[in-house]
Tab-separated table of C-alpha atoms in Angstrom:
chain	number	residue	atom	x	y	z
F	1	UNK	CA	-42.290	-67.225	-35.852
F	2	UNK	CA	-38.731	-66.140	-34.932
F	3	UNK	CA	-37.237	-63.635	-37.293
F	4	UNK	CA	-33.888	-64.278	-39.053
F	5	UNK	CA	-32.111	-61.733	-36.709
F	6	UNK	CA	-33.593	-63.548	-33.861
F	7	UNK	CA	-32.478	-66.983	-35.012
F	8	UNK	CA	-28.860	-65.713	-35.647
F	9	UNK	CA	-28.811	-64.103	-32.112
F	10	UNK	CA	-29.870	-67.370	-30.487
F	11	UNK	CA	-27.348	-69.433	-32.549
F	12	UNK	CA	-24.359	-67.125	-31.598
F	13	UNK	CA	-25.643	-67.086	-27.725
F	14	UNK	CA	-25.852	-70.995	-28.051
F	15	UNK	CA	-22.435	-71.478	-29.407
F	16	UNK	CA	-20.884	-69.299	-26.757
F	17	UNK	CA	-22.469	-71.192	-23.848
F	18	UNK	CA	-21.711	-74.484	-25.384
F	19	UNK	CA	-17.932	-73.592	-25.419
F	20	UNK	CA	-17.992	-72.208	-22.098
F	21	UNK	CA	-19.482	-75.513	-20.884
F	22	UNK	CA	-17.103	-77.667	-22.878
F	23	UNK	CA	-14.244	-75.866	-21.327
F	24	UNK	CA	-15.454	-76.211	-17.762
F	25	UNK	CA	-15.799	-79.928	-18.467
F	26	UNK	CA	-12.297	-80.210	-19.689
F	27	UNK	CA	-11.011	-78.209	-16.648
F	28	UNK	CA	-13.058	-80.349	-14.406
F	29	UNK	CA	-14.859	-77.510	-13.222
F	30	UNK	CA	-18.388	-78.625	-14.175
F	31	UNK	CA	-20.497	-80.797	-11.632
F	32	UNK	CA	-20.240	-84.334	-12.528
F	33	UNK	CA	-23.897	-84.838	-11.656
F	34	UNK	CA	-25.239	-82.305	-14.144
F	35	UNK	CA	-22.992	-82.964	-16.977
F	36	UNK	CA	-25.232	-85.658	-18.801
F	37	UNK	CA	-28.278	-83.231	-18.550
F	38	UNK	CA	-26.385	-80.143	-19.936
F	39	UNK	CA	-24.538	-82.149	-22.754
F	40	UNK	CA	-27.867	-83.514	-23.963
F	41	UNK	CA	-29.575	-80.057	-23.939
F	42	UNK	CA	-26.587	-78.506	-25.727
F	43	UNK	CA	-26.917	-81.256	-28.446
F	44	UNK	CA	-30.495	-80.202	-29.199
F	45	UNK	CA	-30.852	-77.548	-32.001
F	46	UNK	CA	-32.936	-75.212	-29.918
F	47	UNK	CA	-31.554	-75.498	-26.395
F	48	UNK	CA	-28.561	-74.661	-24.090
F	49	UNK	CA	-27.374	-74.349	-20.858
F	50	UNK	CA	-25.933	-71.467	-19.052
F	51	UNK	CA	-24.334	-71.178	-15.487
F	52	UNK	CA	-25.794	-73.969	-13.329
F	53	UNK	CA	-25.122	-76.083	-10.231
F	54	UNK	CA	-26.047	-79.674	-9.383
F	55	UNK	CA	-26.307	-78.924	-5.686
F	56	UNK	CA	-23.569	-78.677	-2.931
F	57	UNK	CA	-22.544	-78.673	0.736
F	58	UNK	CA	-20.603	-75.904	1.669
F	59	UNK	CA	-19.164	-73.890	4.528
F	60	UNK	CA	-19.577	-70.313	3.681
F	61	UNK	CA	-17.298	-67.294	4.938
F	62	UNK	CA	-18.882	-63.981	5.701
F	63	UNK	CA	-17.193	-60.840	7.175
F	64	UNK	CA	-18.745	-58.928	10.060
F	65	UNK	CA	-21.432	-57.376	7.924
F	66	UNK	CA	-22.362	-60.613	6.882
F	67	UNK	CA	-21.397	-60.228	3.306
F	68	UNK	CA	-19.286	-62.543	1.324
F	69	UNK	CA	-15.691	-62.453	1.635
F	70	UNK	CA	-13.335	-62.483	-1.502
F	71	UNK	CA	-12.638	-66.181	-0.761
F	72	UNK	CA	-16.216	-66.921	0.211
F	73	UNK	CA	-16.129	-70.742	0.362
F	74	UNK	CA	-14.259	-72.042	3.363
F	75	UNK	CA	-15.350	-75.641	2.300
F	76	UNK	CA	-17.292	-76.800	-0.794
F	77	UNK	CA	-18.216	-80.252	-2.116
F	78	UNK	CA	-20.718	-81.086	-4.859
F	79	UNK	CA	-21.465	-84.665	-3.301
F	80	UNK	CA	-22.218	-86.142	0.101
F	81	UNK	CA	-19.667	-85.390	2.467
F	82	UNK	CA	-18.100	-86.567	5.743
F	83	UNK	CA	-18.872	-84.735	9.205
F	84	UNK	CA	-15.307	-85.247	10.565
F	85	UNK	CA	-13.895	-83.518	7.624
F	86	UNK	CA	-16.042	-80.712	7.816
F	87	UNK	CA	-15.866	-80.497	11.525
F	88	UNK	CA	-12.012	-80.311	11.230
F	89	UNK	CA	-12.421	-77.528	8.708
F	90	UNK	CA	-14.685	-75.366	10.921
F	91	UNK	CA	-12.011	-75.657	13.748
F	92	UNK	CA	-9.446	-73.899	11.839
F	93	UNK	CA	-8.688	-70.499	13.115
F	94	UNK	CA	-10.972	-67.689	11.582
F	95	UNK	CA	-12.685	-64.557	12.995
F	96	UNK	CA	-15.252	-64.723	9.866
F	97	UNK	CA	-18.605	-65.835	10.482
F	98	UNK	CA	-18.976	-69.365	9.123
F	99	UNK	CA	-22.464	-70.663	7.719
F	100	UNK	CA	-22.943	-74.467	6.990
F	101	UNK	CA	-25.151	-74.877	4.149
F	102	UNK	CA	-26.611	-77.525	1.747
F	103	UNK	CA	-27.670	-75.614	-1.293
F	104	UNK	CA	-30.191	-76.908	-4.007
F	105	UNK	CA	-29.304	-77.400	-7.747
F	106	UNK	CA	-29.882	-74.369	-9.883
F	107	UNK	CA	-30.273	-74.577	-13.698
F	108	UNK	CA	-30.409	-71.917	-16.345
F	109	UNK	CA	-31.595	-73.254	-19.593
F	110	UNK	CA	-31.836	-71.182	-22.932
F	111	UNK	CA	-34.176	-71.748	-25.890
F	112	UNK	CA	-35.524	-69.811	-29.119
F	113	UNK	CA	-39.129	-69.475	-28.394
F	114	UNK	CA	-41.756	-69.141	-25.646
F	115	UNK	CA	-43.375	-72.511	-26.907
F	116	UNK	CA	-40.002	-74.315	-26.213
F	117	UNK	CA	-39.641	-72.367	-22.765
F	118	UNK	CA	-43.146	-73.701	-21.682
F	119	UNK	CA	-42.060	-77.238	-22.902
F	120	UNK	CA	-39.170	-76.889	-20.192
F	121	UNK	CA	-41.474	-75.838	-17.570
F	122	UNK	CA	-44.046	-78.489	-18.368
F	123	UNK	CA	-40.908	-81.005	-17.860
F	124	UNK	CA	-40.090	-79.193	-14.511
F	125	UNK	CA	-43.620	-79.598	-13.146
F	126	UNK	CA	-43.563	-83.319	-14.014
F	127	UNK	CA	-40.339	-83.862	-12.242
F	128	UNK	CA	-41.907	-82.100	-9.047
F	129	UNK	CA	-39.734	-79.103	-9.422
F	130	UNK	CA	-41.718	-76.121	-8.064
F	131	UNK	CA	-39.300	-73.106	-8.369
F	132	UNK	CA	-39.276	-72.731	-12.219
F	133	UNK	CA	-39.904	-69.663	-14.297
F	134	UNK	CA	-38.913	-67.612	-17.379
F	135	UNK	CA	-36.225	-65.009	-16.293
F	136	UNK	CA	-35.344	-63.546	-19.543
F	137	UNK	CA	-37.843	-63.189	-22.614
F	138	UNK	CA	-36.224	-61.411	-25.834
F	139	UNK	CA	-36.765	-62.196	-29.409
F	140	UNK	CA	-35.027	-65.331	-30.175
F	141	UNK	CA	-33.786	-65.879	-26.454
F	142	UNK	CA	-35.818	-67.219	-23.670
F	143	UNK	CA	-33.962	-68.162	-20.297
F	144	UNK	CA	-35.564	-70.355	-17.675
F	145	UNK	CA	-34.294	-70.708	-14.121
F	146	UNK	CA	-35.049	-73.948	-12.097
F	147	UNK	CA	-34.189	-74.083	-8.442
F	148	UNK	CA	-34.605	-77.102	-6.125
F	149	UNK	CA	-36.332	-76.823	-2.794
F	150	UNK	CA	-34.110	-79.063	-0.618
F	151	UNK	CA	-31.605	-76.810	1.288
F	152	UNK	CA	-30.624	-75.846	4.852
F	153	UNK	CA	-28.323	-73.176	6.315
F	154	UNK	CA	-27.043	-72.761	9.810
F	155	UNK	CA	-24.231	-70.455	11.362
F	156	UNK	CA	-21.652	-72.528	13.007
F	157	UNK	CA	-18.831	-70.242	13.955
F	158	UNK	CA	-18.128	-66.684	14.908
F	159	UNK	CA	-15.229	-64.643	16.209
F	160	UNK	CA	-13.371	-68.145	16.115
F	161	UNK	CA	-16.096	-69.625	18.597
F	162	UNK	CA	-17.893	-72.679	17.301
F	163	UNK	CA	-21.627	-72.172	17.999
F	164	UNK	CA	-22.718	-75.791	17.745
F	165	UNK	CA	-22.006	-79.172	19.764
F	166	UNK	CA	-20.189	-81.693	17.841
F	167	UNK	CA	-22.893	-84.248	18.087
F	168	UNK	CA	-25.400	-81.849	16.744
F	169	UNK	CA	-23.009	-80.847	13.854
F	170	UNK	CA	-22.760	-84.628	12.988
F	171	UNK	CA	-26.523	-84.627	12.790
F	172	UNK	CA	-26.629	-81.589	10.623
F	173	UNK	CA	-24.319	-83.109	8.013
F	174	UNK	CA	-26.522	-86.246	7.986
F	175	UNK	CA	-29.508	-84.146	7.251
F	176	UNK	CA	-27.570	-82.048	4.798
F	177	UNK	CA	-26.376	-85.393	2.964
F	178	UNK	CA	-30.090	-86.800	2.896
F	179	UNK	CA	-31.234	-83.594	1.396
F	180	UNK	CA	-28.550	-83.491	-1.178
F	181	UNK	CA	-29.487	-87.094	-2.235
F	182	UNK	CA	-33.130	-85.893	-2.647
F	183	UNK	CA	-31.864	-83.096	-4.696
F	184	UNK	CA	-29.942	-85.362	-7.045
F	185	UNK	CA	-32.698	-87.721	-7.340
F	186	UNK	CA	-35.025	-84.755	-8.434
F	187	UNK	CA	-32.426	-83.614	-10.980
F	188	UNK	CA	-32.212	-87.181	-12.384
F	189	UNK	CA	-35.926	-87.498	-12.833
F	190	UNK	CA	-35.918	-84.115	-14.678
F	191	UNK	CA	-33.223	-85.074	-16.875
F	192	UNK	CA	-35.148	-88.349	-17.711
F	193	UNK	CA	-38.232	-86.472	-18.611
F	194	UNK	CA	-36.331	-83.917	-20.668
F	195	UNK	CA	-34.569	-86.546	-22.689
F	196	UNK	CA	-37.963	-87.922	-23.394
F	197	UNK	CA	-39.946	-84.754	-24.033
F	198	UNK	CA	-37.457	-82.041	-25.629
F	199	UNK	CA	-35.431	-84.408	-28.003
F	200	UNK	CA	-34.926	-82.516	-31.511
F	201	UNK	CA	-37.773	-80.086	-30.587
F	202	UNK	CA	-38.116	-77.382	-33.059
């Protein structure tokens, strides 16, 4: 049983995250692939979504110590990409280390109780999501993190020297696109299960 204070705290946090999400949608900063899932969860009385990403293909810029630069993303796209476009991008002059990466989805879902948190984890297992767990457990607030397992990363440039042949890079982009598509399919499967299992849960 959640206390009155816990319920009030949850409602306050939920409203704040819903406002942040809707602002991101209006400013076109929210990933299109993830909007239907986030919107559905935010419409449920005892769930909300926090910072989440549907998965993406990026070229990440690192400095000599291999830490992120202030403008870390040399290239970023939340959908399948074109090898020629990315190849031209990494050919731009830079002394930074560039990594080509395909990153999986990451979801942060909030709820009011351990019971509801476990319902989310059951949905994740049914969708084949292996990396899922509760990362915050407080009275009236439970935060669940789900991370996809389809990803890849390879350094492609250092000291303004490209480290891979163009044909190999084209192959990398094809693989990244395939993995991203699988990632989106897993996300859609989770969305379908969630809409069936979590609708109007108390």
